[in-house]
CSV table of C-alpha atoms in Angstrom, one decimal:
chain,number,residue,atom,x,y,z
E,293,MET,CA,-14.0,-59.6,36.2
E,294,SER,CA,-14.5,-61.2,39.5
E,295,GLU,CA,-14.9,-58.4,42.0
E,296,ILE,CA,-15.4,-54.7,42.3
E,297,ILE,CA,-14.1,-52.9,45.4
E,298,PRO,CA,-15.2,-49.4,46.1
E,299,GLU,CA,-12.4,-46.9,46.8
E,300,GLY,CA,-14.0,-43.7,48.3
E,301,SER,CA,-16.9,-42.2,46.5
E,302,SER,CA,-15.3,-41.7,43.1
E,303,ALA,CA,-13.2,-44.8,42.3
E,304,VAL,CA,-13.4,-48.5,42.3
E,305,THR,CA,-10.8,-51.3,42.1
E,306,ILE,CA,-11.7,-53.8,39.4
E,307,VAL,CA,-10.3,-57.3,40.2
E,308,LEU,CA,-9.8,-59.5,37.2
E,309,ASP,CA,-8.8,-63.1,36.6
E,310,VAL,CA,-6.8,-63.1,33.5
E,311,PRO,CA,-6.0,-66.4,32.1
E,312,ASP,CA,-2.1,-66.6,31.1
E,313,TRP,CA,-1.4,-63.2,32.5
E,314,PRO,CA,2.4,-62.6,32.1
E,315,ARG,CA,4.1,-61.3,35.3
E,316,HIS,CA,3.9,-57.4,35.1
E,317,HIS,CA,6.4,-54.9,36.4
E,318,PRO,CA,5.0,-52.7,39.2
E,319,GLY,CA,4.1,-49.3,37.5
E,320,GLN,CA,3.0,-50.8,34.2
E,321,HIS,CA,-0.5,-50.3,32.9
E,322,VAL,CA,-2.9,-52.0,30.7
E,323,ASP,CA,-5.0,-50.7,27.8
E,324,VAL,CA,-8.7,-51.5,28.3
E,325,ARG,CA,-10.8,-51.7,25.1
E,326,LEU,CA,-14.6,-51.5,25.2
E,327,THR,CA,-16.8,-52.1,22.2
E,328,ALA,CA,-20.3,-51.0,22.1
E,329,GLU,CA,-23.1,-52.9,20.5
E,330,ASP,CA,-22.9,-50.8,17.4
E,331,GLY,CA,-19.2,-51.6,17.0
E,332,TYR,CA,-17.9,-48.3,18.3
E,333,GLN,CA,-14.7,-48.8,20.2
E,334,ALA,CA,-13.0,-46.7,23.0
E,335,GLN,CA,-9.7,-47.5,24.6
E,336,ARG,CA,-8.2,-46.1,27.8
E,337,SER,CA,-5.0,-46.9,29.7
E,338,TYR,CA,-5.2,-47.8,33.4
E,339,SER,CA,-2.5,-48.4,35.8
E,340,ILE,CA,-2.1,-51.8,37.4
E,341,ALA,CA,-2.7,-51.6,41.2
E,342,SER,CA,-1.7,-55.0,42.2
E,343,ALA,CA,1.8,-56.4,42.9
E,344,PRO,CA,3.2,-58.9,40.4
E,345,GLU,CA,3.0,-61.5,43.2
E,346,ASP,CA,-0.8,-61.2,43.4
E,347,PRO,CA,-2.5,-64.0,41.4
E,348,ARG,CA,-5.3,-61.5,40.5
E,349,LEU,CA,-4.9,-58.4,38.4
E,350,GLU,CA,-6.3,-55.2,40.0
E,351,LEU,CA,-7.0,-51.9,38.2
E,352,THR,CA,-8.2,-48.8,40.1
E,353,VAL,CA,-10.4,-46.6,38.0
E,354,GLU,CA,-11.4,-43.1,38.9
E,355,ARG,CA,-14.8,-42.1,37.7
E,356,LEU,CA,-14.6,-39.1,35.4
E,357,GLU,CA,-18.1,-37.7,35.2
E,358,ASP,CA,-17.6,-36.7,31.6
E,359,GLY,CA,-15.6,-39.7,30.7
E,360,GLU,CA,-16.4,-42.2,28.0
E,361,VAL,CA,-15.0,-45.4,29.6
E,362,SER,CA,-14.6,-44.7,33.3
E,363,PRO,CA,-18.3,-44.3,34.2
E,364,TYR,CA,-18.9,-47.8,32.5
E,365,LEU,CA,-16.0,-49.4,34.4
E,366,ALA,CA,-16.8,-47.8,37.6
E,367,GLY,CA,-20.5,-48.1,37.4
E,368,GLU,CA,-21.9,-50.5,34.9
E,369,LEU,CA,-19.4,-53.4,35.1
E,370,ARG,CA,-20.6,-56.5,36.9
E,371,ALA,CA,-18.7,-59.5,38.2
E,372,GLY,CA,-18.5,-62.1,35.3
E,373,ASP,CA,-18.3,-59.4,32.6
E,374,GLU,CA,-15.4,-59.7,30.3
E,375,LEU,CA,-13.0,-57.0,29.2
E,376,GLU,CA,-10.6,-56.7,26.4
E,377,LEU,CA,-7.1,-55.9,27.7
E,378,ARG,CA,-3.8,-55.2,26.0
E,379,GLY,CA,-0.7,-55.4,28.1
E,380,PRO,CA,1.1,-55.2,30.4
E,381,VAL,CA,2.6,-52.3,28.7
E,382,GLY,CA,5.3,-49.7,29.7
E,383,GLY,CA,9.0,-50.2,30.7
E,384,HIS,CA,10.0,-46.8,31.6
E,385,PHE,CA,7.9,-46.0,34.6
E,386,THR,CA,8.5,-49.2,36.6
E,387,TRP,CA,10.3,-50.3,39.6
E,388,GLU,CA,11.4,-53.6,41.0
E,389,THR,CA,13.0,-54.3,44.4
E,390,THR,CA,16.1,-55.5,42.5
E,391,ASP,CA,16.4,-51.9,41.1
E,392,GLY,CA,17.2,-50.9,44.6
E,393,GLY,CA,16.6,-47.5,46.4
E,394,PRO,CA,15.9,-45.3,48.1
E,395,LEU,CA,12.6,-44.9,46.6
E,396,LEU,CA,10.6,-41.5,46.6
E,397,LEU,CA,7.0,-41.8,45.4
E,398,VAL,CA,4.9,-38.8,44.9
E,399,ALA,CA,1.1,-39.2,44.0
E,400,GLY,CA,-1.5,-36.7,43.0
E,401,GLY,CA,-4.9,-38.1,43.3
E,402,SER,CA,-5.4,-41.4,41.5
E,403,GLY,CA,-1.7,-41.2,40.5
E,404,LEU,CA,-1.2,-43.4,43.6
E,405,VAL,CA,-2.3,-46.4,41.7
E,406,PRO,CA,0.9,-47.5,39.9
E,407,LEU,CA,2.9,-46.3,43.0
E,408,MET,CA,0.9,-48.6,45.1
E,409,ALA,CA,1.8,-51.5,42.9
E,410,MET,CA,5.4,-50.7,43.7
E,411,LEU,CA,4.8,-50.6,47.4
E,412,ARG,CA,2.8,-53.8,47.4
E,413,HIS,CA,5.6,-55.4,45.4
E,414,ARG,CA,8.1,-54.2,47.9
E,415,ALA,CA,5.9,-55.6,50.8
E,416,ALA,CA,5.5,-58.9,49.0
E,417,GLN,CA,9.3,-59.2,48.6
E,418,ALA,CA,9.8,-58.2,52.3
E,419,SER,CA,12.3,-55.6,50.9
E,420,ALA,CA,14.0,-53.3,53.3
E,421,VAL,CA,14.5,-50.6,50.6
E,422,ASP,CA,14.0,-47.1,52.1
E,423,ALA,CA,10.6,-46.0,50.7
E,424,ARG,CA,8.8,-42.7,51.2
E,425,LEU,CA,5.4,-41.8,49.8
E,426,LEU,CA,3.8,-38.4,49.4
E,427,VAL,CA,0.0,-38.4,48.6
E,428,SER,CA,-1.8,-35.3,47.6
E,429,ALA,CA,-5.5,-35.4,47.3
E,430,ARG,CA,-8.4,-32.9,47.5
E,431,THR,CA,-10.2,-34.5,50.4
E,432,TRP,CA,-9.7,-37.5,52.8
E,433,ASP,CA,-12.3,-39.4,50.8
E,434,ASP,CA,-10.2,-39.0,47.6
E,435,VAL,CA,-7.3,-40.8,49.1
E,436,LEU,CA,-7.2,-44.4,47.7
E,437,TYR,CA,-6.2,-47.3,49.8
E,438,ARG,CA,-6.6,-45.4,53.1
E,439,ALA,CA,-6.6,-48.4,55.3
E,440,GLU,CA,-3.7,-50.0,53.6
E,441,LEU,CA,-1.6,-46.9,53.7
E,442,GLY,CA,-2.0,-46.7,57.4
E,443,GLY,CA,-0.7,-50.3,57.7
E,444,LEU,CA,2.5,-49.6,55.7
E,445,ALA,CA,4.7,-49.8,58.9
E,446,ASP,CA,8.1,-49.3,57.3
E,447,VAL,CA,7.2,-46.8,54.6
E,448,ARG,CA,7.2,-43.2,55.5
E,449,VAL,CA,3.9,-41.8,54.3
E,450,HIS,CA,2.8,-38.2,54.2
E,451,VAL,CA,-0.8,-37.2,53.2
E,452,THR,CA,-1.7,-33.6,52.2
E,453,LEU,CA,-5.3,-32.6,51.7
E,454,THR,CA,-5.6,-29.5,49.6
E,455,ARG,CA,-9.3,-28.8,49.6
E,456,ALA,CA,-10.8,-29.9,52.9
E,457,GLN,CA,-9.5,-31.8,56.0
E,458,PRO,CA,-11.2,-33.9,58.5
E,459,PRO,CA,-11.4,-32.6,62.2
E,460,ASP,CA,-8.0,-33.3,64.0
E,461,TRP,CA,-6.3,-33.7,60.7
E,462,GLY,CA,-2.6,-34.5,61.3
E,463,GLY,CA,-1.3,-34.2,57.9
E,464,SER,CA,-0.7,-31.2,55.7
E,465,ALA,CA,-3.3,-28.9,54.2
E,466,ARG,CA,-1.7,-27.3,51.3
E,467,ARG,CA,-0.4,-28.0,47.9
E,468,VAL,CA,2.9,-29.9,47.5
E,469,ASP,CA,5.8,-27.6,48.1
E,470,ALA,CA,9.5,-27.7,48.6
E,471,ASP,CA,9.3,-27.8,52.4
E,472,MET,CA,7.0,-30.9,52.4
E,473,LEU,CA,9.3,-32.7,50.0
E,474,ARG,CA,12.4,-31.7,52.0
E,475,GLU,CA,10.8,-32.9,55.2
E,476,LEU,CA,9.7,-36.3,53.7
E,477,GLY,CA,13.1,-37.0,52.1
E,478,PRO,CA,15.3,-38.6,51.2
E,479,PRO,CA,17.5,-35.7,50.3
E,480,ALA,CA,18.8,-35.5,46.7
E,481,GLU,CA,22.3,-36.5,47.9
E,482,GLN,CA,21.0,-40.1,48.6
E,483,ALA,CA,20.0,-40.2,44.8
E,484,PRO,CA,16.6,-41.7,45.4
E,485,ARG,CA,14.7,-43.1,42.4
E,486,VAL,CA,11.7,-40.8,42.1
E,487,PHE,CA,8.4,-41.6,40.6
E,488,VAL,CA,5.8,-38.9,40.2
E,489,CYS,CA,2.2,-39.7,39.0
E,490,GLY,CA,-0.7,-37.6,38.7
E,491,PRO,CA,-2.6,-35.0,36.8
E,492,THR,CA,-0.4,-33.0,34.4
E,493,ALA,CA,-0.3,-29.9,36.3
E,494,PHE,CA,0.5,-31.7,39.6
E,495,VAL,CA,3.3,-33.6,38.0
E,496,GLU,CA,4.8,-30.5,36.3
E,497,ARG,CA,4.8,-28.7,39.7
E,498,ALA,CA,6.2,-31.6,41.7
E,499,ALA,CA,8.9,-32.3,39.2
E,500,ASP,CA,10.0,-28.7,39.1
E,501,LEU,CA,10.2,-28.7,42.9
E,502,LEU,CA,12.2,-31.9,42.9
E,503,VAL,CA,14.8,-30.5,40.5
E,504,GLU,CA,15.0,-27.3,42.5
E,505,LEU,CA,15.8,-29.6,45.5
E,506,GLY,CA,18.7,-31.0,43.5
E,507,HIS,CA,17.3,-34.2,42.3
E,508,ALA,CA,18.7,-35.1,38.8
E,509,PRO,CA,16.0,-34.8,36.1
E,510,SER,CA,17.1,-38.2,34.8
E,511,ALA,CA,16.2,-39.8,38.2
E,512,ILE,CA,12.7,-38.4,38.2
E,513,ARG,CA,10.3,-40.5,36.3
E,514,ALA,CA,6.9,-39.0,35.6
E,515,GLU,CA,3.6,-40.2,34.5
E,516,ARG,CA,1.0,-37.7,33.8
E,517,PHE,CA,-2.6,-38.5,33.0
E,518,GLY,CA,-5.3,-36.6,31.3
E,519,PRO,CA,-7.9,-37.0,28.7
E,520,THR,CA,-6.6,-39.4,26.3
E,521,GLY,CA,-7.9,-41.4,23.5
E,522,ALA,CA,-4.8,-43.5,23.0
B,101,MET,CA,-0.7,-24.8,32.0
B,102,ALA,CA,-2.9,-24.7,28.9
B,103,ASP,CA,-0.1,-26.2,26.9
B,104,ALA,CA,0.7,-28.7,29.6
B,105,ALA,CA,-2.7,-30.1,29.5
B,106,ARG,CA,-2.3,-31.1,25.8
B,107,TRP,CA,0.3,-33.7,26.1
B,108,LEU,CA,0.9,-36.9,28.2
B,109,ASP,CA,4.1,-38.9,28.8
B,110,GLY,CA,5.3,-41.4,26.2
B,111,ASN,CA,4.4,-44.1,28.9
B,112,ALA,CA,0.7,-43.3,28.0
B,113,VAL,CA,1.1,-44.6,24.6
B,114,ALA,CA,3.2,-47.7,25.6
B,115,GLY,CA,0.4,-49.9,24.2
B,116,VAL,CA,0.4,-48.1,20.8
B,117,LEU,CA,4.2,-48.3,20.6
B,118,ALA,CA,4.3,-51.9,21.6
B,119,GLU,CA,1.7,-52.5,18.8
B,120,ALA,CA,3.6,-50.6,16.3
B,121,PHE,CA,7.0,-52.0,16.9
B,122,GLY,CA,6.2,-55.4,18.2
B,123,GLU,CA,8.0,-54.9,21.5
B,124,GLU,CA,8.2,-52.7,24.6
B,125,MET,CA,9.6,-49.3,23.5
B,126,THR,CA,9.2,-46.8,26.4
B,127,ALA,CA,12.7,-47.7,28.0
B,128,VAL,CA,14.3,-47.4,24.6
B,129,GLU,CA,16.6,-44.3,24.6
B,130,ARG,CA,16.6,-42.0,21.6
B,131,ALA,CA,19.0,-39.1,20.9
B,132,CYS,CA,17.2,-36.1,19.6
B,133,ASP,CA,18.6,-34.8,16.3
B,134,GLY,CA,17.5,-31.3,17.3
B,135,CYS,CA,19.3,-30.9,20.7
B,136,GLY,CA,21.1,-34.2,21.1
B,137,ALA,CA,19.2,-34.9,24.5
B,138,GLU,CA,19.1,-38.7,25.2
B,139,ARG,CA,15.8,-39.7,26.7
B,140,PRO,CA,13.7,-42.8,26.8
B,141,LEU,CA,10.6,-42.6,24.7
B,142,GLY,CA,8.6,-43.1,27.9
B,143,ALA,CA,9.8,-39.7,28.9
B,144,TYR,CA,8.9,-38.0,25.4
B,145,ARG,CA,5.9,-35.9,25.3
B,146,ALA,CA,3.0,-37.5,23.7
B,147,TYR,CA,0.6,-35.3,21.8
B,148,LEU,CA,-2.6,-37.0,21.0
B,149,GLY,CA,-4.9,-36.2,18.1
B,150,ALA,CA,-5.8,-38.2,15.1
B,151,GLY,CA,-2.6,-40.0,15.7
B,152,VAL,CA,0.3,-39.8,18.2
B,153,VAL,CA,3.2,-37.4,18.0
B,154,LEU,CA,6.2,-37.9,20.3
B,155,ARG,CA,8.3,-34.8,20.9
B,156,CYS,CA,11.7,-34.5,22.6
B,157,PRO,CA,11.0,-33.4,26.2
B,158,ALA,CA,14.0,-31.2,26.2
B,159,CYS,CA,13.5,-29.1,23.0
B,160,GLY,CA,10.2,-30.2,21.4
B,161,ALA,CA,11.5,-31.4,18.2
B,162,THR,CA,9.3,-34.0,16.7
B,163,GLY,CA,10.7,-37.5,17.2
B,164,LEU,CA,8.1,-39.9,16.0
B,165,ARG,CA,4.7,-39.9,14.5
B,166,ILE,CA,2.2,-42.8,14.7
B,167,VAL,CA,-1.0,-42.9,12.8
B,168,ALA,CA,-3.3,-46.0,13.0
B,169,LEU,CA,-5.1,-46.5,9.7
B,170,GLU,CA,-7.8,-49.1,9.1
B,171,ASP,CA,-5.4,-51.7,7.8
B,172,ARG,CA,-2.0,-50.7,8.9
B,173,ILE,CA,0.0,-48.5,11.4
B,174,SER,CA,1.9,-45.7,9.8
B,175,LEU,CA,5.2,-44.7,11.6
B,176,SER,CA,7.5,-41.8,10.7
B,177,TRP,CA,10.7,-41.1,12.5
B,178,SER,CA,12.2,-37.6,12.2
B,179,GLY,CA,16.0,-37.8,12.3
B,180,GLY,CA,17.4,-39.1,15.5
B,181,ARG,CA,20.3,-41.3,15.9
B,182,ALA,CA,21.4,-44.1,18.4
B,183,PRO,CA,22.6,-42.6,21.6
């Protein structure tokens, strides 16, 4: 572990130097295993935030107050510490520039992490694939990679803040709905590749709305996260 | 919603699947023997408990059970056919 970058008040990006890391696909994750001194082991899956072109591996971890692993990763871990990783894993929720577009990414909270890997990959490849991103978060402080999102010149980004908004807020201030998705586009007729990632309830809602808007269920790939011991 | 909170996508257990099968499995399509829906394992519903149960996202039929025992991984497929 070489560096920790705070992301708002409740998440951190962990930067790792992994010897012999095989190139990952944007959207994949790794399983992180922690072993306590008494031998007790806990394992969690974390999405990879960095592009495959990035020589270092980045994971962004949201601190769950009652979590078993995330408080350690987001609070106790120090540069130089070692982590046990398995991965990269996953082949269903992935996108490469060669897969083409258009691309519609819908993120709830820290569900932005694997989608950011896709956008970073797109930027690294100087891809002109039409890409749109919808980010839903409770407050501005909960929006990951804020500065970087602002710099995504050729990606249409829309942010909605569901709980509190800063003064002069120019984005939306409600839960994701059909109007928001329709306005962001691209329309279903363009058959975008859709990736939705977030907490279970968020993903359910967003996926239902997308189907109502005419997107083929098979074009919508979802990644829900929740409490998991797997 | 109470039910929705109990499961994740098959993506979430990609690591467990890779360990069990020796290769990436979430993009592998499976045809459900209950309803015939052809979906990749990454889109299956993963119920996590003492082990992992993957259920067809269309009809809920059990597709695969994985239990990690101390010295081995136990897998059981329920029906299914190549799509």
